[in-house]
């Protein structure tokens, strides 16, 4: 190891989480072990060639997750190409095994410098490592990016969730939220607590306004230009123009020392809130926090699930993971989610279990309506 001299630039660390559904096993339930093995080989090669420092390959439902530690910054073309090539190679394996929907999220034929807008979901954070650097990677299946609005808001802005907002002076400056309008491709920065009513006015409409990043507020001991949380905000149906599966989202969240504590970051998931994207991307249901072993979507292709992988980051190395929802502390949330799943299911094809019409436009429902078009006559 080289000793750093005074005046040396300390490279910032980047953590990139890039995911795609390149084939489900069986149906949309889980990821086949061969895909994980292949991805591990590809990323191992990238460590050996010096492109990345460390990696973990994980799975949430049918989504293959590539978590990488490196020093290349966000939106780096080499890193994105590594992920794209890994998914491409995995798609070949998926085709050979005839996995379900092989290559589902590979919406482009050729890589052009950045995987944004090509199908995979991306959450990336570039930051100066602190003395101790806890980070949680959250991965959801059978839902959409707006599913993170409620938990991220509660972590960084709700004093009933995050005790530190009250009792730790270093958190009193609050946090700044970068919120995207994913229909209009616009964004706005808003500060909590000052603008919390306006923030909630937007992010309560979770199919349109999604929290993209969170930054430390004024007076924070952390650099204000380095994000402390990032969420993937890709919307597959907008990219593909038709329903091709969902944009099952991921998020990276840093914790402690001027940020919410690890337990404050996890606490919002003790409430299994309702999210959209269950069964055929067309239903609302509760999000169930589960262990890695239970990250398989079975009942009615769900219920929607979230896993949490905890790490300490050390010079871009990923020390971990700890399977954070593999804990009896979340049993009650799972039980409630099970009961809410049953309650929602009893509605069958009726809203609000089924999504409202405007969200169904991107599914196969319009084909059914088209068939009935000629049967309609004026009703005065
Ligand atoms: P299929 O028509 O391919 O069975 O797709 C249904 C589905 O699983 C949508 O997510
Ligand atoms: P995925 O988006 O996870 O492939 O799920 C498709 C679906 O809607 C299954 O019912
Ligand atoms: Mg799938
Ligand atoms: Mg999925």
CSV table of C-alpha atoms and ligand atoms in Angstrom, one decimal:
chain,number,residue,atom,x,y,z
A,1,UNK,CA,0.0,0.0,0.0
A,2,UNK,CA,1.3,3.5,-0.9
A,3,UNK,CA,1.6,6.0,2.0
A,4,UNK,CA,-0.4,9.1,1.2
A,5,UNK,CA,1.7,12.3,1.3
A,6,UNK,CA,0.5,15.7,2.4
A,7,UNK,CA,-1.2,17.4,-0.6
A,8,UNK,CA,-2.1,14.0,-2.3
A,9,UNK,CA,-5.6,14.0,-3.5
A,10,UNK,CA,-7.6,11.3,-1.7
A,11,UNK,CA,-9.7,9.6,-4.4
A,12,UNK,CA,-13.3,9.6,-3.6
A,13,UNK,CA,-15.1,6.3,-3.4
A,14,UNK,CA,-18.0,5.4,-5.7
A,15,UNK,CA,-20.5,2.7,-5.0
A,16,UNK,CA,-22.5,1.6,-8.0
A,17,UNK,CA,-25.5,-0.7,-7.8
A,18,UNK,CA,-26.7,-1.7,-11.3
A,19,UNK,CA,-29.5,-4.2,-11.8
A,20,UNK,CA,-31.5,-5.9,-14.4
A,21,UNK,CA,-34.0,-8.7,-14.9
A,22,UNK,CA,-32.3,-10.9,-17.6
A,23,UNK,CA,-34.5,-13.9,-17.0
A,24,UNK,CA,-36.6,-15.3,-14.2
A,25,UNK,CA,-36.6,-18.8,-12.6
A,26,UNK,CA,-39.3,-20.0,-12.6
A,27,UNK,CA,-41.6,-17.3,-14.1
A,28,UNK,CA,-40.7,-14.0,-12.4
A,29,UNK,CA,-39.8,-15.6,-9.0
A,30,UNK,CA,-36.0,-15.6,-8.6
A,31,UNK,CA,-32.6,-15.5,-10.3
A,32,UNK,CA,-31.0,-18.8,-11.4
A,33,UNK,CA,-27.7,-19.6,-9.6
A,34,UNK,CA,-25.9,-19.9,-13.0
A,35,UNK,CA,-26.5,-16.2,-13.7
A,36,UNK,CA,-25.1,-15.3,-10.3
A,37,UNK,CA,-22.0,-17.5,-10.9
A,38,UNK,CA,-21.4,-15.9,-14.3
A,39,UNK,CA,-21.8,-12.3,-13.0
A,40,UNK,CA,-19.3,-13.2,-10.2
A,41,UNK,CA,-16.8,-14.4,-12.8
A,42,UNK,CA,-17.1,-11.2,-14.9
A,43,UNK,CA,-16.8,-8.9,-11.9
A,44,UNK,CA,-13.9,-10.9,-10.5
A,45,UNK,CA,-12.1,-10.3,-13.8
A,46,UNK,CA,-12.8,-6.6,-13.4
A,47,UNK,CA,-11.2,-6.6,-9.9
A,48,UNK,CA,-8.2,-8.4,-11.3
A,49,UNK,CA,-7.8,-5.9,-14.2
A,50,UNK,CA,-8.0,-3.0,-11.7
A,51,UNK,CA,-11.2,-1.5,-13.0
A,52,UNK,CA,-13.2,-2.0,-9.8
A,53,UNK,CA,-12.0,-2.5,-6.2
A,54,UNK,CA,-14.6,-4.9,-4.9
A,55,UNK,CA,-18.1,-6.3,-5.8
A,56,UNK,CA,-21.0,-8.4,-4.6
A,57,UNK,CA,-23.5,-10.1,-6.8
A,58,UNK,CA,-27.0,-10.4,-5.2
A,59,UNK,CA,-30.5,-11.2,-6.2
A,60,UNK,CA,-33.8,-9.7,-5.2
A,61,UNK,CA,-36.7,-11.7,-6.7
A,62,UNK,CA,-35.9,-12.1,-10.4
A,63,UNK,CA,-33.5,-9.1,-10.5
A,64,UNK,CA,-29.8,-9.6,-10.7
A,65,UNK,CA,-27.9,-7.1,-8.7
A,66,UNK,CA,-24.3,-5.9,-9.3
A,67,UNK,CA,-22.9,-3.9,-6.4
A,68,UNK,CA,-19.4,-2.5,-7.2
A,69,UNK,CA,-16.9,-0.4,-5.2
A,70,UNK,CA,-14.5,1.7,-7.3
A,71,UNK,CA,-13.0,5.1,-7.7
A,72,UNK,CA,-14.2,6.1,-11.2
A,73,UNK,CA,-17.1,8.3,-10.2
A,74,UNK,CA,-20.7,8.0,-11.2
A,75,UNK,CA,-22.0,7.6,-14.8
A,76,UNK,CA,-18.6,6.2,-15.7
A,77,UNK,CA,-18.7,4.5,-19.1
A,78,UNK,CA,-16.2,1.7,-18.2
A,79,UNK,CA,-18.3,0.7,-15.2
A,80,UNK,CA,-21.6,0.9,-17.0
A,81,UNK,CA,-20.1,-1.1,-19.9
A,82,UNK,CA,-18.9,-3.7,-17.4
A,83,UNK,CA,-22.5,-4.0,-16.1
A,84,UNK,CA,-24.0,-4.1,-19.6
A,85,UNK,CA,-21.6,-6.7,-20.9
A,86,UNK,CA,-22.2,-8.8,-17.7
A,87,UNK,CA,-26.0,-8.6,-18.4
A,88,UNK,CA,-25.4,-9.4,-22.1
A,89,UNK,CA,-23.4,-12.5,-21.2
A,90,UNK,CA,-26.0,-13.5,-18.6
A,91,UNK,CA,-28.8,-13.1,-21.2
A,92,UNK,CA,-27.0,-15.8,-23.3
A,93,UNK,CA,-27.0,-18.2,-20.3
A,94,UNK,CA,-30.7,-17.3,-19.6
A,95,UNK,CA,-31.6,-18.1,-23.3
A,96,UNK,CA,-29.8,-21.4,-23.1
A,97,UNK,CA,-31.7,-22.3,-19.9
A,98,UNK,CA,-34.9,-20.8,-21.4
A,99,UNK,CA,-35.3,-18.7,-18.3
A,100,UNK,CA,-38.5,-16.7,-18.3
A,101,UNK,CA,-38.3,-13.4,-20.2
A,102,UNK,CA,-34.6,-13.9,-21.0
A,103,UNK,CA,-33.1,-10.4,-21.6
A,104,UNK,CA,-36.3,-8.8,-20.3
A,105,UNK,CA,-34.6,-5.5,-19.3
A,106,UNK,CA,-32.0,-5.3,-22.1
A,107,UNK,CA,-33.9,-2.8,-24.2
A,108,UNK,CA,-31.2,-1.7,-26.4
A,109,UNK,CA,-29.1,-3.6,-29.0
A,110,UNK,CA,-25.8,-1.9,-28.4
A,111,UNK,CA,-24.0,-0.2,-25.6
A,112,UNK,CA,-23.5,3.6,-26.1
A,113,UNK,CA,-21.5,4.8,-23.1
A,114,UNK,CA,-24.1,4.7,-20.4
A,115,UNK,CA,-26.7,2.2,-19.2
A,116,UNK,CA,-29.2,4.9,-18.3
A,117,UNK,CA,-32.3,4.6,-20.5
A,118,UNK,CA,-31.2,1.2,-21.7
A,119,UNK,CA,-33.3,-0.9,-19.3
A,120,UNK,CA,-31.1,-1.6,-16.2
A,121,UNK,CA,-31.7,0.3,-13.0
A,122,UNK,CA,-28.9,2.3,-11.4
A,123,UNK,CA,-28.2,3.9,-8.1
A,124,UNK,CA,-24.7,5.4,-7.6
A,125,UNK,CA,-23.1,7.4,-4.8
A,126,UNK,CA,-19.7,9.2,-4.9
A,127,UNK,CA,-18.4,10.4,-1.6
A,128,UNK,CA,-15.4,11.0,0.7
A,129,UNK,CA,-15.1,8.1,3.0
A,130,UNK,CA,-15.5,8.9,6.7
A,131,UNK,CA,-13.6,7.1,9.5
A,132,UNK,CA,-16.4,4.6,9.6
A,133,UNK,CA,-18.7,4.4,6.6
A,134,UNK,CA,-21.9,2.3,7.0
A,135,UNK,CA,-23.9,1.8,3.8
A,136,UNK,CA,-27.2,-0.1,3.1
A,137,UNK,CA,-28.1,-1.4,-0.3
A,138,UNK,CA,-31.9,-1.8,-0.6
A,139,UNK,CA,-33.3,-3.9,-3.4
A,140,UNK,CA,-37.0,-4.2,-4.2
A,141,UNK,CA,-38.8,-6.6,-6.6
A,142,UNK,CA,-42.4,-6.2,-8.0
A,143,UNK,CA,-42.7,-2.5,-7.5
A,144,UNK,CA,-41.6,0.9,-8.9
A,145,UNK,CA,-39.1,3.6,-7.9
A,146,UNK,CA,-41.7,5.7,-6.1
A,147,UNK,CA,-41.9,2.8,-3.5
A,148,UNK,CA,-38.8,4.4,-2.0
A,149,UNK,CA,-40.5,7.8,-1.4
A,150,UNK,CA,-42.1,6.9,1.9
A,151,UNK,CA,-39.2,5.2,3.5
A,152,UNK,CA,-36.5,7.6,2.3
A,153,UNK,CA,-38.6,10.6,3.5
A,154,UNK,CA,-39.1,9.0,6.9
A,155,UNK,CA,-35.4,8.3,7.3
A,156,UNK,CA,-34.3,11.8,6.5
A,157,UNK,CA,-37.2,14.1,7.4
A,158,UNK,CA,-39.6,12.4,9.9
A,159,UNK,CA,-38.6,13.0,13.5
A,160,UNK,CA,-41.1,10.3,14.6
A,161,UNK,CA,-38.9,7.8,12.7
A,162,UNK,CA,-35.4,9.3,13.1
A,163,UNK,CA,-34.7,10.3,16.7
A,164,UNK,CA,-31.4,11.9,15.6
A,165,UNK,CA,-33.4,14.7,13.9
A,166,UNK,CA,-34.4,15.8,17.4
A,167,UNK,CA,-31.5,14.8,19.7
A,168,UNK,CA,-28.4,15.1,17.5
A,169,UNK,CA,-27.5,18.8,16.8
A,170,UNK,CA,-25.5,17.7,13.7
A,171,UNK,CA,-28.8,16.7,12.0
A,172,UNK,CA,-30.7,19.9,12.8
A,173,UNK,CA,-29.8,21.5,9.5
A,174,UNK,CA,-32.0,18.8,7.9
A,175,UNK,CA,-31.6,17.4,4.5
A,176,UNK,CA,-32.0,18.5,0.9
A,177,UNK,CA,-34.1,16.3,-1.4
A,178,UNK,CA,-33.6,16.1,-5.2
A,179,UNK,CA,-37.1,15.1,-6.6
A,180,UNK,CA,-37.6,14.0,-10.2
A,181,UNK,CA,-40.8,14.4,-12.2
A,182,UNK,CA,-40.3,11.2,-14.2
A,183,UNK,CA,-43.1,12.0,-16.7
A,184,UNK,CA,-41.7,15.4,-17.6
A,185,UNK,CA,-38.0,14.6,-17.0
A,186,UNK,CA,-37.6,17.6,-14.7
A,187,UNK,CA,-36.2,17.9,-11.2
A,188,UNK,CA,-36.5,20.2,-8.2
A,189,UNK,CA,-34.4,20.6,-5.0
A,190,UNK,CA,-36.3,21.0,-1.8
A,191,UNK,CA,-35.1,21.3,1.8
A,192,UNK,CA,-36.6,19.6,4.9
A,193,UNK,CA,-37.8,20.5,7.4
A,194,UNK,CA,-38.5,24.0,5.9
A,195,UNK,CA,-40.4,22.7,2.9
A,196,UNK,CA,-41.7,19.5,4.2
A,197,UNK,CA,-45.3,20.1,3.3
A,198,UNK,CA,-44.4,20.9,-0.3
A,199,UNK,CA,-42.1,17.9,-0.5
A,200,UNK,CA,-44.9,15.7,0.7
A,201,UNK,CA,-47.3,17.3,-1.8
A,202,UNK,CA,-45.1,16.0,-4.6
A,203,UNK,CA,-43.7,12.7,-3.3
A,204,UNK,CA,-47.2,11.4,-2.2
A,205,UNK,CA,-47.8,11.1,-5.9
A,206,UNK,CA,-45.3,8.3,-6.1
A,207,UNK,CA,-45.9,7.2,-9.6
A,208,UNK,CA,-44.8,10.5,-10.9
A,209,UNK,CA,-42.5,12.3,-8.4
A,210,UNK,CA,-39.7,10.3,-7.1
A,211,UNK,CA,-36.9,11.1,-4.7
A,212,UNK,CA,-33.7,10.7,-6.7
A,213,UNK,CA,-31.0,11.8,-4.2
A,214,UNK,CA,-30.7,13.2,-0.7
A,215,UNK,CA,-27.9,15.7,0.4
A,216,UNK,CA,-26.9,17.0,3.8
A,217,UNK,CA,-28.5,20.3,4.8
A,218,UNK,CA,-26.8,23.5,6.0
A,219,UNK,CA,-24.5,23.1,9.0
A,220,UNK,CA,-24.0,19.4,8.4
A,221,UNK,CA,-20.5,18.0,9.2
A,222,UNK,CA,-20.7,16.2,5.8
A,223,UNK,CA,-19.8,17.8,2.5
A,224,UNK,CA,-23.1,19.3,1.2
A,225,UNK,CA,-22.3,18.4,-2.4
A,226,UNK,CA,-22.0,14.7,-1.7
A,227,UNK,CA,-25.2,12.8,-1.8
A,228,UNK,CA,-26.0,10.5,1.2
A,229,UNK,CA,-28.8,8.5,-0.6
A,230,UNK,CA,-29.6,7.6,-4.2
A,231,UNK,CA,-32.5,5.8,-5.8
A,232,UNK,CA,-32.8,4.3,-9.2
A,233,UNK,CA,-35.5,6.1,-11.2
A,234,UNK,CA,-35.6,4.4,-14.5
A,235,UNK,CA,-39.1,3.8,-15.8
A,236,UNK,CA,-39.1,0.8,-18.1
A,237,UNK,CA,-42.4,1.4,-19.8
A,238,UNK,CA,-41.3,4.9,-20.7
A,239,UNK,CA,-38.1,3.6,-22.2
A,240,UNK,CA,-39.7,0.7,-24.1
A,241,UNK,CA,-43.0,2.5,-24.9
A,242,UNK,CA,-45.0,-0.6,-23.8
A,243,UNK,CA,-45.1,-2.9,-20.9
A,244,UNK,CA,-42.0,-5.1,-20.6
A,245,UNK,CA,-41.8,-5.8,-16.9
A,246,UNK,CA,-41.3,-3.4,-14.2
A,247,UNK,CA,-38.6,-1.0,-13.1
A,248,UNK,CA,-38.0,-2.8,-9.8
A,249,UNK,CA,-36.0,-0.2,-7.9
A,250,UNK,CA,-32.8,-0.1,-5.8
A,251,UNK,CA,-31.4,2.4,-3.4
A,252,UNK,CA,-28.1,3.2,-1.6
A,253,UNK,CA,-28.2,4.9,1.8
A,254,UNK,CA,-25.3,6.0,4.0
A,255,UNK,CA,-25.7,6.0,7.8
A,256,UNK,CA,-24.4,7.3,11.1
A,257,UNK,CA,-22.2,10.3,12.2
A,258,UNK,CA,-24.3,13.2,11.0
A,259,UNK,CA,-26.8,10.9,9.2
A,260,UNK,CA,-29.6,8.7,10.4
A,261,UNK,CA,-28.3,5.8,12.4
A,262,UNK,CA,-28.4,2.3,10.8
A,263,UNK,CA,-31.6,1.4,12.8
A,264,UNK,CA,-33.2,4.7,11.8
A,265,UNK,CA,-32.5,3.8,8.1
A,266,UNK,CA,-34.2,0.4,8.6
A,267,UNK,CA,-37.1,1.5,10.8
A,268,UNK,CA,-39.4,2.7,8.0
A,269,UNK,CA,-39.6,-0.9,6.7
A,270,UNK,CA,-41.3,-1.9,10.0
A,271,UNK,CA,-44.4,-0.6,8.3
A,272,UNK,CA,-45.2,-2.6,5.1
A,273,UNK,CA,-46.6,0.3,3.1
A,274,UNK,CA,-48.7,-0.2,-0.1
A,275,UNK,CA,-46.7,0.0,-3.4
A,276,UNK,CA,-47.7,-0.6,-7.0
A,277,UNK,CA,-46.3,-3.2,-9.3
A,278,UNK,CA,-47.5,-6.6,-8.0
A,279,UNK,CA,-48.7,-9.2,-10.5
A,280,UNK,CA,-48.3,-8.2,-14.1
A,281,UNK,CA,-47.0,-4.8,-12.9
A,282,UNK,CA,-50.7,-4.0,-12.4
A,283,UNK,CA,-51.6,-4.3,-8.7
A,284,UNK,CA,-51.1,-2.6,-5.4
A,285,UNK,CA,-49.9,-4.5,-2.4
A,286,UNK,CA,-47.8,-4.3,0.7
A,287,UNK,CA,-44.0,-4.3,0.6
A,288,UNK,CA,-42.6,-7.1,2.7
A,289,UNK,CA,-39.1,-6.8,4.2
A,290,UNK,CA,-37.4,-10.2,3.9
A,291,UNK,CA,-34.1,-12.0,4.3
A,292,UNK,CA,-32.0,-12.8,1.2
A,293,UNK,CA,-33.2,-16.4,1.4
A,294,UNK,CA,-36.8,-15.3,1.2
A,295,UNK,CA,-36.2,-12.8,-1.7
A,296,UNK,CA,-38.4,-15.0,-4.0
A,297,UNK,CA,-41.7,-13.7,-5.3
A,298,UNK,CA,-44.2,-16.5,-5.1
A,299,UNK,CA,-47.7,-15.6,-3.9
A,300,UNK,CA,-49.5,-13.9,-6.8
A,301,UNK,CA,-45.9,-13.2,-8.0
A,302,UNK,CA,-45.2,-11.4,-4.8
A,303,UNK,CA,-46.0,-9.9,-2.5
A,304,UNK,CA,-43.6,-7.1,-3.4
A,305,UNK,CA,-40.4,-7.6,-1.4
A,306,UNK,CA,-37.4,-5.6,-0.2
A,307,UNK,CA,-34.0,-6.8,1.0
A,308,UNK,CA,-31.4,-4.8,2.8
A,309,UNK,CA,-27.6,-5.6,2.5
A,310,UNK,CA,-25.5,-3.8,5.1
A,311,UNK,CA,-21.8,-2.9,4.6
A,312,UNK,CA,-19.0,-0.9,6.1
A,313,UNK,CA,-17.1,0.7,3.2
A,314,UNK,CA,-13.3,0.6,3.5
A,315,UNK,CA,-11.3,2.2,0.7
A,316,UNK,CA,-14.0,1.2,-1.8
A,317,UNK,CA,-14.0,-2.4,-0.5
A,318,UNK,CA,-17.4,-3.8,0.6
A,319,UNK,CA,-17.1,-5.2,4.1
A,320,UNK,CA,-20.2,-7.4,4.3
A,321,UNK,CA,-23.0,-7.9,3.6
A,322,UNK,CA,-25.1,-8.4,6.7
A,323,UNK,CA,-28.6,-9.6,5.8
A,324,UNK,CA,-30.4,-6.8,7.7
A,325,UNK,CA,-34.0,-8.0,7.4
A,326,UNK,CA,-33.0,-11.5,8.5
A,327,UNK,CA,-34.1,-10.5,12.0
A,328,UNK,CA,-37.2,-11.3,14.2
A,329,UNK,CA,-37.5,-7.5,14.7
A,330,UNK,CA,-39.1,-7.5,11.3
A,331,UNK,CA,-41.4,-10.6,11.9
A,332,UNK,CA,-44.3,-8.3,12.8
A,333,UNK,CA,-43.9,-6.3,9.5
A,334,UNK,CA,-44.0,-9.6,7.6
A,335,UNK,CA,-47.1,-10.8,9.4
A,336,UNK,CA,-48.9,-7.5,8.7
A,337,UNK,CA,-47.8,-7.6,5.1
A,338,UNK,CA,-49.2,-11.1,4.8
A,339,UNK,CA,-52.5,-10.0,6.2
A,340,UNK,CA,-52.7,-6.9,4.1
A,341,UNK,CA,-51.8,-9.0,1.0
A,342,UNK,CA,-54.8,-11.2,1.8
A,343,UNK,CA,-57.0,-8.2,2.3
A,344,UNK,CA,-55.9,-6.6,-1.0
A,345,UNK,CA,-56.2,-9.9,-2.9
A,346,UNK,CA,-59.9,-10.3,-1.9
A,347,UNK,CA,-60.6,-7.3,-4.2
A,348,UNK,CA,-59.6,-9.5,-7.2
A,349,UNK,CA,-59.8,-7.4,-10.4
A,350,UNK,CA,-61.2,-4.3,-8.6
A,351,UNK,CA,-59.4,-1.1,-7.9
A,352,UNK,CA,-57.6,-0.2,-5.7
A,353,UNK,CA,-56.0,-3.6,-5.7
A,354,UNK,CA,-55.7,-3.3,-9.5
A,355,UNK,CA,-54.0,-0.1,-10.5
A,356,UNK,CA,-56.1,2.9,-11.8
A,357,UNK,CA,-56.8,3.2,-15.5
A,358,UNK,CA,-54.0,5.7,-16.3
A,359,UNK,CA,-51.4,3.3,-15.0
A,360,UNK,CA,-52.9,0.4,-16.8
A,361,UNK,CA,-52.3,2.1,-20.1
A,362,UNK,CA,-48.8,0.7,-20.2
A,363,UNK,CA,-50.0,-2.9,-19.7
A,364,UNK,CA,-51.9,-5.4,-21.9
A,365,UNK,CA,-55.3,-4.1,-20.7
A,366,UNK,CA,-55.7,-1.6,-23.7
A,367,UNK,CA,-55.7,-4.7,-26.0
A,368,UNK,CA,-58.7,-6.0,-24.1
A,369,UNK,CA,-60.5,-2.7,-24.4
A,370,UNK,CA,-59.8,-2.5,-28.1
A,371,UNK,CA,-61.6,-5.7,-28.7
A,372,UNK,CA,-64.7,-4.2,-27.2
A,373,UNK,CA,-64.5,-0.9,-29.0
A,374,UNK,CA,-67.1,-1.7,-31.7
A,375,UNK,CA,-69.6,-2.9,-29.1
A,376,UNK,CA,-70.1,0.5,-27.6
A,377,UNK,CA,-73.1,2.6,-28.7
A,378,UNK,CA,-74.3,6.1,-27.7
A,379,UNK,CA,-76.1,6.2,-24.4
A,380,UNK,CA,-78.1,9.3,-23.9
B,1,LIG,P1,-46.9,-13.7,-20.1
B,1,LIG,O1,-48.0,-13.3,-21.0
B,1,LIG,O2,-45.6,-13.8,-20.8
B,1,LIG,O3,-47.3,-15.0,-19.3
B,1,LIG,O4,-46.6,-12.5,-19.1
B,1,LIG,C1,-47.4,-12.3,-18.1
B,1,LIG,C2,-46.5,-11.7,-17.0
B,1,LIG,O5,-45.9,-12.4,-16.3
B,1,LIG,C3,-46.4,-10.2,-17.0
B,1,LIG,O6,-45.5,-9.8,-16.0
B,2,LIG,P1,-40.8,-8.4,-13.0
B,2,LIG,O1,-40.9,-7.0,-13.4
B,2,LIG,O2,-40.2,-8.6,-11.7
B,2,LIG,O3,-40.2,-9.2,-14.1
B,2,LIG,O4,-42.3,-9.0,-12.8
B,2,LIG,C1,-43.2,-9.0,-13.8
B,2,LIG,C2,-44.5,-9.3,-13.2
B,2,LIG,O5,-45.3,-8.4,-13.3
B,2,LIG,C3,-44.8,-10.5,-12.6
B,2,LIG,O6,-46.2,-10.7,-12.3
B,3,LIG,MG1,-39.2,-10.8,-14.6
B,4,LIG,MG1,-38.3,-8.1,-11.1
